[in-house]
PDB file of C-alpha atoms and ligand atoms in Angstrom:
ATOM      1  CA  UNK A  17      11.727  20.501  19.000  1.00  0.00           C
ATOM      2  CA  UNK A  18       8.835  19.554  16.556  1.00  0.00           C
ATOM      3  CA  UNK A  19       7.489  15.954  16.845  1.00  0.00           C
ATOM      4  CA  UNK A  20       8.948  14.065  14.432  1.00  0.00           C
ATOM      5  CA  UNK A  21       5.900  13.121  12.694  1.00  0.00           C
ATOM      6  CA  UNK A  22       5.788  16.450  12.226  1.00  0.00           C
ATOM      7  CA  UNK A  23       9.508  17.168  10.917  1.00  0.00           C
ATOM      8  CA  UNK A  24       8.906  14.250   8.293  1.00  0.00           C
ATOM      9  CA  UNK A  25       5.380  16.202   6.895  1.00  0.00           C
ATOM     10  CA  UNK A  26       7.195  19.388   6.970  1.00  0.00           C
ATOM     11  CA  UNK A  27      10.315  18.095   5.144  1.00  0.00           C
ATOM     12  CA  UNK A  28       8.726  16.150   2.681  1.00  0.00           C
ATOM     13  CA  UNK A  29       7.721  18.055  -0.228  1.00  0.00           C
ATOM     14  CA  UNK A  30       6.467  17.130  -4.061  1.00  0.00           C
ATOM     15  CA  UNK A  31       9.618  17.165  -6.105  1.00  0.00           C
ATOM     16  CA  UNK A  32       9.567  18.512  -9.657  1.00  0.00           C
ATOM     17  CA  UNK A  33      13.019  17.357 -10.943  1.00  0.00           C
ATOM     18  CA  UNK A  34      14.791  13.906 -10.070  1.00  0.00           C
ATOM     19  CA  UNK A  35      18.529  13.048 -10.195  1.00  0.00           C
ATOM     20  CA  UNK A  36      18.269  10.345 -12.820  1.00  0.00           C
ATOM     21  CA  UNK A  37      21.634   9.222 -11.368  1.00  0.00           C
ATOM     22  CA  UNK A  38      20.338   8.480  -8.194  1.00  0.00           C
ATOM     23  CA  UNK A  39      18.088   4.863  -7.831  1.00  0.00           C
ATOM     24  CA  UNK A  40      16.181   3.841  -4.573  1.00  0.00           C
ATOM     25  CA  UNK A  41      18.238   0.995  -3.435  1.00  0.00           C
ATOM     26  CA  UNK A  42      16.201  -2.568  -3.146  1.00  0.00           C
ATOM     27  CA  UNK A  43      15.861  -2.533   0.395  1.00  0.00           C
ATOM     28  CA  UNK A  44      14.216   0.747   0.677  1.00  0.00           C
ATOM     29  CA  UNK A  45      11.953  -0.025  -2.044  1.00  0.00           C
ATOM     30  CA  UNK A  46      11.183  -3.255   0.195  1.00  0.00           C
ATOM     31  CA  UNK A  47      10.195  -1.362   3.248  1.00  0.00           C
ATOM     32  CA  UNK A  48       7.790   0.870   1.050  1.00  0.00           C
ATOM     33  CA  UNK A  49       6.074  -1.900  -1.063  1.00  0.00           C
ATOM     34  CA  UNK A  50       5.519  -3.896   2.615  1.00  0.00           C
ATOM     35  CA  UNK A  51       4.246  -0.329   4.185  1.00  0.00           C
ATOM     36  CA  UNK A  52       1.536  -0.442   1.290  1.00  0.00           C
ATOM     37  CA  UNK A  53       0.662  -3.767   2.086  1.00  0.00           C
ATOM     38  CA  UNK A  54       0.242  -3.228   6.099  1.00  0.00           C
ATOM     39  CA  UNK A  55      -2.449   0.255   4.835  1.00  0.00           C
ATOM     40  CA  UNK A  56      -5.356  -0.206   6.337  1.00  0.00           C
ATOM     41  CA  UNK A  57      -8.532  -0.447   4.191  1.00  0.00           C
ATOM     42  CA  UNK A  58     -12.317  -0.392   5.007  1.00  0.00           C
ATOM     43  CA  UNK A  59     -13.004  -4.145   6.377  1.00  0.00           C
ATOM     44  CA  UNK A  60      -9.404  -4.672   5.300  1.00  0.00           C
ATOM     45  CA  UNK A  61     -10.983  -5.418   1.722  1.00  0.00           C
ATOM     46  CA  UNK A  62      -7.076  -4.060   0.433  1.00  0.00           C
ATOM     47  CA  UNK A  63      -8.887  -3.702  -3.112  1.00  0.00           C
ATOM     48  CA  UNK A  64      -5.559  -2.523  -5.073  1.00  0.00           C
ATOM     49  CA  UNK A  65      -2.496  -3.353  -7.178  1.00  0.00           C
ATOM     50  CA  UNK A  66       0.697  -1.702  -6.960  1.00  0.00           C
ATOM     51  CA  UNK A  67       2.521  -1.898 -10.300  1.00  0.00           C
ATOM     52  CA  UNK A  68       6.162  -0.741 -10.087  1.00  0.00           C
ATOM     53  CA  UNK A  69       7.884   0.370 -12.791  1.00  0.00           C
ATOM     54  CA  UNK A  70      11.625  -0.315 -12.302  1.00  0.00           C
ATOM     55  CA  UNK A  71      13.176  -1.196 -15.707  1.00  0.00           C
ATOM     56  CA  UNK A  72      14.367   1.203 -17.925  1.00  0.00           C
ATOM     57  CA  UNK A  73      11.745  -0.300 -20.558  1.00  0.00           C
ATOM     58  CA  UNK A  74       8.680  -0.157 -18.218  1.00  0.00           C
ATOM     59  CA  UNK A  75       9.916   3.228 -17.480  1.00  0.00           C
ATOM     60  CA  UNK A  76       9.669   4.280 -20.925  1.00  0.00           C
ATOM     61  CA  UNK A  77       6.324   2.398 -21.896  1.00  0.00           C
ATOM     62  CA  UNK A  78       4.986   5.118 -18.945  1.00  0.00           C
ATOM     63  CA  UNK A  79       7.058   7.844 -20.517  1.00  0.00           C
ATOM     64  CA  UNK A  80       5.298   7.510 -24.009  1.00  0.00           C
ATOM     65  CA  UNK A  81       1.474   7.437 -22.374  1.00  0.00           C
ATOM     66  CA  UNK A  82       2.459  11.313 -21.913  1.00  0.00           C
ATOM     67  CA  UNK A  83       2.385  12.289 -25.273  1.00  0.00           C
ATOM     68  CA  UNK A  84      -0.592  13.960 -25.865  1.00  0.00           C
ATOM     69  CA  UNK A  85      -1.432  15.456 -22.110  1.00  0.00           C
ATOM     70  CA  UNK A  86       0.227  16.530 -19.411  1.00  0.00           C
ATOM     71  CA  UNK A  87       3.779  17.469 -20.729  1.00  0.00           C
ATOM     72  CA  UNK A  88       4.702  19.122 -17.357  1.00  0.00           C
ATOM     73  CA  UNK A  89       5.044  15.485 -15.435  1.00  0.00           C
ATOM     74  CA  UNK A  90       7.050  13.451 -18.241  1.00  0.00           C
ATOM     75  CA  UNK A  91      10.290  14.530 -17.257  1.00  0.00           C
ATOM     76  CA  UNK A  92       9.616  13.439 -13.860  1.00  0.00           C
ATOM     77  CA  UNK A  93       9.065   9.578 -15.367  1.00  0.00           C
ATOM     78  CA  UNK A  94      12.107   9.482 -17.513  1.00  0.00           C
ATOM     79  CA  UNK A  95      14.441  10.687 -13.925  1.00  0.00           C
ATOM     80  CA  UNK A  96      12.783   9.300 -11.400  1.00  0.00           C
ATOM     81  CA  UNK A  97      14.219   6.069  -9.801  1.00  0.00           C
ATOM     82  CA  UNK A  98      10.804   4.552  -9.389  1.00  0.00           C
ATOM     83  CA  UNK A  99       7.388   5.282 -10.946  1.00  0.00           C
ATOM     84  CA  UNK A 100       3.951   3.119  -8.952  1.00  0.00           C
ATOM     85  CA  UNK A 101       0.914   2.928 -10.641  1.00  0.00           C
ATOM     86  CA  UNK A 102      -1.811   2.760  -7.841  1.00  0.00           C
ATOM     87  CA  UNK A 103      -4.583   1.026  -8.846  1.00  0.00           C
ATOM     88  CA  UNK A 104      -7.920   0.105  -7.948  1.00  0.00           C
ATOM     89  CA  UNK A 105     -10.445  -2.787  -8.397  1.00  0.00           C
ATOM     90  CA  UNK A 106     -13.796  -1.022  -9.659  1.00  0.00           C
ATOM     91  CA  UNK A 107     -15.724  -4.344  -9.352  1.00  0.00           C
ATOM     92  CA  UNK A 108     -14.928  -5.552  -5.743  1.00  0.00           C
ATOM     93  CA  UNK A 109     -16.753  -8.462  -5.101  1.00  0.00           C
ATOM     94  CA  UNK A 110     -17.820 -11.636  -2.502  1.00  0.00           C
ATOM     95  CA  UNK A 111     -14.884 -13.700  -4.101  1.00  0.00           C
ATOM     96  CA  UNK A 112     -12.659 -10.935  -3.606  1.00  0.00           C
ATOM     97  CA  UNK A 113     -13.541 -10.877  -0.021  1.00  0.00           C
ATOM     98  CA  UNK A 114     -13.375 -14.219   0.027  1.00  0.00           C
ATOM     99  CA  UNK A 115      -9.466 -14.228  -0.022  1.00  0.00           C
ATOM    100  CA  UNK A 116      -9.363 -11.298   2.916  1.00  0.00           C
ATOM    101  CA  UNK A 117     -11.500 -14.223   5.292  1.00  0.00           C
ATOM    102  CA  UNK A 118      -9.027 -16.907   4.263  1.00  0.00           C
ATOM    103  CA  UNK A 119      -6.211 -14.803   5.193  1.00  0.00           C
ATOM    104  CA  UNK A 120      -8.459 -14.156   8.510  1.00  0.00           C
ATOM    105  CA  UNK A 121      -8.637 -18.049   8.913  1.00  0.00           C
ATOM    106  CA  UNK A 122      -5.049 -18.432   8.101  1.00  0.00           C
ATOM    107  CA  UNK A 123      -3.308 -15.639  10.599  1.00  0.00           C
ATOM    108  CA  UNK A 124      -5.646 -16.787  13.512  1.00  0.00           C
ATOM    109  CA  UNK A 125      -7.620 -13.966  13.426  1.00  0.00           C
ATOM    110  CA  UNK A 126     -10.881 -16.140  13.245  1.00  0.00           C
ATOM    111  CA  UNK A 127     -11.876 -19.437  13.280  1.00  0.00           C
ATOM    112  CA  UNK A 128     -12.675 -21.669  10.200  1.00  0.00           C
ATOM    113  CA  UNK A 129     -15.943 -22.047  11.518  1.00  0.00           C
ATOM    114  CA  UNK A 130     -16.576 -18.151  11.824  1.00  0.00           C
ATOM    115  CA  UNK A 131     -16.575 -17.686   7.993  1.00  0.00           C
ATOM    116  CA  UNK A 132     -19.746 -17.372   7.132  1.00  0.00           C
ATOM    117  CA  UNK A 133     -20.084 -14.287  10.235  1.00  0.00           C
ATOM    118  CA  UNK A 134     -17.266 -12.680   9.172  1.00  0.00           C
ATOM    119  CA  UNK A 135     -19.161 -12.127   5.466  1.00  0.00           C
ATOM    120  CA  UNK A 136     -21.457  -9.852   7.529  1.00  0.00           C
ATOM    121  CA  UNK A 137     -18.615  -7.288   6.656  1.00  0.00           C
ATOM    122  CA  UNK A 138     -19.227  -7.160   3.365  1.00  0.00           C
ATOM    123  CA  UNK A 139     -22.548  -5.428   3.844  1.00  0.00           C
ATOM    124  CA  UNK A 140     -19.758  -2.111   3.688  1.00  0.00           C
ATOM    125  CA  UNK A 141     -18.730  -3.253  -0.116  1.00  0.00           C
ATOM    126  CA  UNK A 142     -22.575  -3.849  -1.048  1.00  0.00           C
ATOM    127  CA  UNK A 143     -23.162  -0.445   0.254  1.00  0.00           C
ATOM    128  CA  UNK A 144     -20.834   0.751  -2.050  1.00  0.00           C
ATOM    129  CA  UNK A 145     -21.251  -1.116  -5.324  1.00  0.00           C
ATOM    130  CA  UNK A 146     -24.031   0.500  -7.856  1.00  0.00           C
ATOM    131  CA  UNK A 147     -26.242  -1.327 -10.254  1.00  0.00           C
ATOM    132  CA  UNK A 148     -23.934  -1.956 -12.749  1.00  0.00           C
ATOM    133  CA  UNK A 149     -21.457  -3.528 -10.247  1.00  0.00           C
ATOM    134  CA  UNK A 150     -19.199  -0.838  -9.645  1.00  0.00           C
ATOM    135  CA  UNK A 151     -17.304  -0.251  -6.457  1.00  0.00           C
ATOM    136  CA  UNK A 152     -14.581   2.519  -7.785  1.00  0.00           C
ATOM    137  CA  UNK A 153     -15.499   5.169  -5.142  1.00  0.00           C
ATOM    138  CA  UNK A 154     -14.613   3.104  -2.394  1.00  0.00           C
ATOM    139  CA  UNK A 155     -12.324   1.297  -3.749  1.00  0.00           C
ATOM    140  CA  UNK A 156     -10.212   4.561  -4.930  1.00  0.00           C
ATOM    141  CA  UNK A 157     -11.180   5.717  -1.198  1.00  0.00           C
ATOM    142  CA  UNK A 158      -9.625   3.022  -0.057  1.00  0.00           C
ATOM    143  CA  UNK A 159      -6.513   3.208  -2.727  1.00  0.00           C
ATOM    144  CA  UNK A 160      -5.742   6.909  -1.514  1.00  0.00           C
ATOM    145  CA  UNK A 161      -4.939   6.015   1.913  1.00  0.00           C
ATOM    146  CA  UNK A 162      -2.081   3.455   0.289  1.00  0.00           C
ATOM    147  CA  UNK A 163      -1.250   6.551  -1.385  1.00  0.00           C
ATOM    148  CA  UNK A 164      -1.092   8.726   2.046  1.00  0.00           C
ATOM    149  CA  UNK A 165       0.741   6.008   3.588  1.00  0.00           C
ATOM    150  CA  UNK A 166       3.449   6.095   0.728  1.00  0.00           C
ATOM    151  CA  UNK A 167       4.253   9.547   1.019  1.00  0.00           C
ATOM    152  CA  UNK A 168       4.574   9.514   4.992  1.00  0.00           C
ATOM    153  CA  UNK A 169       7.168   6.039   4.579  1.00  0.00           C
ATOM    154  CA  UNK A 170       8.923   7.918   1.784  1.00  0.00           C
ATOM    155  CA  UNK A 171       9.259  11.145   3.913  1.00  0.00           C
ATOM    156  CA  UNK A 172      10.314   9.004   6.614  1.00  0.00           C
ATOM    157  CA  UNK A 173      13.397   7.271   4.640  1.00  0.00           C
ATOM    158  CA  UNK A 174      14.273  10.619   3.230  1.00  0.00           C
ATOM    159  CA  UNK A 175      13.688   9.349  -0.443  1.00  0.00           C
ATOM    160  CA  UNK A 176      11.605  12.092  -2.760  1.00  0.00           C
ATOM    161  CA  UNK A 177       8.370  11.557  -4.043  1.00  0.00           C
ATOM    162  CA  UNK A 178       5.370  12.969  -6.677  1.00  0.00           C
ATOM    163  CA  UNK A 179       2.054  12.178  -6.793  1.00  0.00           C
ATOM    164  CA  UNK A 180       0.892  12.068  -9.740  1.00  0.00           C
ATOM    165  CA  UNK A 181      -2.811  12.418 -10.647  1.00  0.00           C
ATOM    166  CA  UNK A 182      -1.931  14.122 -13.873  1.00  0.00           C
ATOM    167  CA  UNK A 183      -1.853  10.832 -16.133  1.00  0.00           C
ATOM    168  CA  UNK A 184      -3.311  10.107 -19.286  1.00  0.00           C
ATOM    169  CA  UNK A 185      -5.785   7.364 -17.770  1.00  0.00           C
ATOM    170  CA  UNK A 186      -7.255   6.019 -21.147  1.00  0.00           C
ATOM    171  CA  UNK A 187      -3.433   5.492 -22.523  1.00  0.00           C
ATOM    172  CA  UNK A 188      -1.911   4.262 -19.510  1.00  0.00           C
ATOM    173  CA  UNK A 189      -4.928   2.194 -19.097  1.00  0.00           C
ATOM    174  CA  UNK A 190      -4.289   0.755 -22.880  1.00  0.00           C
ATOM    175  CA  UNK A 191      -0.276   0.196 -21.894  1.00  0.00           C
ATOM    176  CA  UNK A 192      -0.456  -1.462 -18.629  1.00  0.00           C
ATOM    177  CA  UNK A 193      -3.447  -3.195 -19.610  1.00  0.00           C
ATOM    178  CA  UNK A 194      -2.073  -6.637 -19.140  1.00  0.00           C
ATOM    179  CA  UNK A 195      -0.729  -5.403 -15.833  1.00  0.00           C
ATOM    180  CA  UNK A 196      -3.696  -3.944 -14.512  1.00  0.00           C
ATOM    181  CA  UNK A 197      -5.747  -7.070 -15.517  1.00  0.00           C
ATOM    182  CA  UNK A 198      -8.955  -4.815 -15.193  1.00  0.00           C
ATOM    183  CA  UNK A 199      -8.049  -2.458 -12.257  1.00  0.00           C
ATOM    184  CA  UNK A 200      -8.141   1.141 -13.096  1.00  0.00           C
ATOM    185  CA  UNK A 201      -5.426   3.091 -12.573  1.00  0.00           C
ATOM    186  CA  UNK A 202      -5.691   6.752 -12.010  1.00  0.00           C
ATOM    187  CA  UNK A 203      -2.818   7.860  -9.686  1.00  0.00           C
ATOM    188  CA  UNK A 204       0.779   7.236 -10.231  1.00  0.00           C
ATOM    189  CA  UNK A 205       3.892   7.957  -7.309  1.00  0.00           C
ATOM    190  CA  UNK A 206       7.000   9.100  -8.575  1.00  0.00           C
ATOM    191  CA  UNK A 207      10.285   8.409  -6.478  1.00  0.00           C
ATOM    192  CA  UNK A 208      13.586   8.866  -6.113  1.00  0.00           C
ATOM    193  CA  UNK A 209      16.242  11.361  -5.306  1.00  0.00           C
ATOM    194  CA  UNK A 210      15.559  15.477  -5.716  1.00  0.00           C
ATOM    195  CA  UNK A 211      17.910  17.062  -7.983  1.00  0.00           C
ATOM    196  CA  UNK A 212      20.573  19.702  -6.871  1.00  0.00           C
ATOM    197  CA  UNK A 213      18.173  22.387  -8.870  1.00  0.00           C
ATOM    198  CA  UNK A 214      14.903  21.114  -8.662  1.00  0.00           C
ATOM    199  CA  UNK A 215      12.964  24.745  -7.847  1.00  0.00           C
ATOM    200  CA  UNK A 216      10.488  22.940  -5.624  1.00  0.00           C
ATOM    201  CA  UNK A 217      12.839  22.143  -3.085  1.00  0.00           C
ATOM    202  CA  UNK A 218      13.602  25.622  -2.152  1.00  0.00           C
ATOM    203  CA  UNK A 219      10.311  26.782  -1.718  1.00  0.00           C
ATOM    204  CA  UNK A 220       8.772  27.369   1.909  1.00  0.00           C
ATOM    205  CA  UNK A 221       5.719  24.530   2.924  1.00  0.00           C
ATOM    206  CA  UNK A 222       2.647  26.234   2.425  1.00  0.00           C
ATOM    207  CA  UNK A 223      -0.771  25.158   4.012  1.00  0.00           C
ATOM    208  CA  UNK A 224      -3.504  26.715   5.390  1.00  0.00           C
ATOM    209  CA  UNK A 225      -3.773  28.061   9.146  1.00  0.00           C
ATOM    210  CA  UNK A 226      -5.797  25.513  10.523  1.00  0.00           C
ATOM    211  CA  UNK A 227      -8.340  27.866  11.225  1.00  0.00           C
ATOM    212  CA  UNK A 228     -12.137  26.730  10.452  1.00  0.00           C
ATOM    213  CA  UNK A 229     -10.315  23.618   9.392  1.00  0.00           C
ATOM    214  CA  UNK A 230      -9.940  21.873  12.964  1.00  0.00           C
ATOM    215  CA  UNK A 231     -12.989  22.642  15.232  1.00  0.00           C
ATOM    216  CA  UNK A 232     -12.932  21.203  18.735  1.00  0.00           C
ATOM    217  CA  UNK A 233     -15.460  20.755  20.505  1.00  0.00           C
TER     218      UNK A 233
HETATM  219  C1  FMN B 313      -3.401  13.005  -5.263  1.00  0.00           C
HETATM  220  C2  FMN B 313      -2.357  14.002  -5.685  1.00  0.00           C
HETATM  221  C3  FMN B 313      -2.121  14.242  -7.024  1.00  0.00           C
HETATM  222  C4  FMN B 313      -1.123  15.131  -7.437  1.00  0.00           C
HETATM  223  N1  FMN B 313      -0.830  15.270  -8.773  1.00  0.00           N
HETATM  224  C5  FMN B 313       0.258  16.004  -9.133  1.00  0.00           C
HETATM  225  C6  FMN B 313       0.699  16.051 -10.491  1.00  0.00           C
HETATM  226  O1  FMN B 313       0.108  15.449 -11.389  1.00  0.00           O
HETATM  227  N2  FMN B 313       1.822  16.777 -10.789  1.00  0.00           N
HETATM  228  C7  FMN B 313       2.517  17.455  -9.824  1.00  0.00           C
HETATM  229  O2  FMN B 313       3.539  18.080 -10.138  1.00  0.00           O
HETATM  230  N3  FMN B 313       2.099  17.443  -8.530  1.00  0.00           N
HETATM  231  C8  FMN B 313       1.012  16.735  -8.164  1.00  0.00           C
HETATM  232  N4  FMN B 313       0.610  16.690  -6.846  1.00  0.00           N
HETATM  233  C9  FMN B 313       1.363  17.472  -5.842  1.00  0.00           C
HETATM  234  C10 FMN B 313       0.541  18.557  -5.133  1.00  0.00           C
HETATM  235  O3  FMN B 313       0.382  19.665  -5.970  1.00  0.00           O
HETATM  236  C11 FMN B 313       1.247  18.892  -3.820  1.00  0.00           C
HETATM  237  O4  FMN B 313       1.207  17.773  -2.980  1.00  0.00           O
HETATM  238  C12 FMN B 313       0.626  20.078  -3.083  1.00  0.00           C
HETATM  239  O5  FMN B 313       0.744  21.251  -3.823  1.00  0.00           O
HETATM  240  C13 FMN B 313       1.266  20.272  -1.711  1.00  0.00           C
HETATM  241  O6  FMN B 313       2.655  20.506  -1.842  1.00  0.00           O
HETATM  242  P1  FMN B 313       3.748  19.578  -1.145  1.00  0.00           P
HETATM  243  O7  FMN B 313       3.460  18.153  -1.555  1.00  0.00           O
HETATM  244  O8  FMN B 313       5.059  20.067  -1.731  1.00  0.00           O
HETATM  245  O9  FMN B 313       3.663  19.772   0.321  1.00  0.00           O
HETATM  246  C14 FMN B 313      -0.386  15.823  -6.446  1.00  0.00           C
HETATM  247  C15 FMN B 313      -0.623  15.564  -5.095  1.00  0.00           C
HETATM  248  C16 FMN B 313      -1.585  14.658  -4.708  1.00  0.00           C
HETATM  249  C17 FMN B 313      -1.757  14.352  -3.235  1.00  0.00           C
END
């Protein structure tokens, strides 16, 4: 008997055609918005926003942004039960971390008077931020393991899922622009239920051996 770990990675796959019948009932969609929250982040700076698109109207302001590229995902947006626009903050900054060391103050993990030492952390987001300011490869680092997260919760609860990297940035950018308030969004999650022919679902996992990939030591 495989772990079970390992049952949920095997099971899971990336579905390419939803049941638009089926919808991801609240509570699930609970435990998956509070597993993104709990994803770990480098000094648990948790630089993203999670927009979810549940109404039929959001759903089809997403729908539209595919008009000119990438065709082969639209359908997905239209049938899914769910689509979650992961997005990043590309100018992290001391006020952002700011709110992470209240939250520190305010669960007990440090002491008011420990503020100013637990700034010493921030050293990691300076390390990462360029001349003009801009943090977006660590932040989208940091976004991707929200995204890793999601897919292992969703395999987990049995409900179907797509990444989706192939977005139209610029015009979702433009759409959710309000929503995004000046994160960038470049990585979407589809979810919801697999349809009875989606052609994905039959197909065998497929990964590489392992070999060169692992090396112990
Ligand atoms: C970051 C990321 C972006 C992806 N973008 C797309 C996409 O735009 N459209 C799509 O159909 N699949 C997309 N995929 C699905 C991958 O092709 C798929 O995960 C991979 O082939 C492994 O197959 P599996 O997920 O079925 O195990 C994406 C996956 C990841 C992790």
């Amino acid at each position: 008997m495989p772990h079970p770990v390992i049952t949920d990675l095997q099971q899971r796959y990336t579905c390419k055609k939803y049941d638009p019948s089926k919808k991801v009932s609240k509570e699930d969609l609970e435990v998956l918005l509070e597993s993104l929250r709990l994803t770990a982040s480098s000094i648990n700076s948790q630089p993203w926003r999670f927009i979810v698109l549940e109404s039929d109207e959001a759903k089809e302001r997403m729908y539209r942004t595919f008009e000119q590229k990438y065709h082969f995902n639209q359908a997905l947006i239209r049938d899914a039960s769910h689509v979650i626009l992961f997005a990043h903050n590309p100018h992290y900054s001391r006020e952002d971390y700011e709110r992470v060391i209240e939250q520190f103050v305010a669960d007990g993990r440090i002491s008011p008077e420990d503020r100013e030492k637990a700034f010493r952390s921030f050293m990691f987001a300076q390390m990462n931020t360029d001349d003009n300011g801009d943090t977006s490869i660590w932040t989208k680092n940091q976004l991707y393991i929200a995204l890793g997260n999601a897919l292992h919760t969703l395999a987990r609860m049995e409900i179907d899922s797509t990444a989706l990297e192939g977005i139209d940035v610029p015009l979702v950018e433009k759409e959710f622009a309000r929503e995004l308030n000046g994160y960038k969004c470049e990585v979407a999650l589809a979810i919801g239920y697999r349809h009875a022919d989606d052609p994905n679902a039959k197909l065998p996992k497929s990964r590489l051996s392992g070999e060169g990939m692992v090396l112990r030591v």
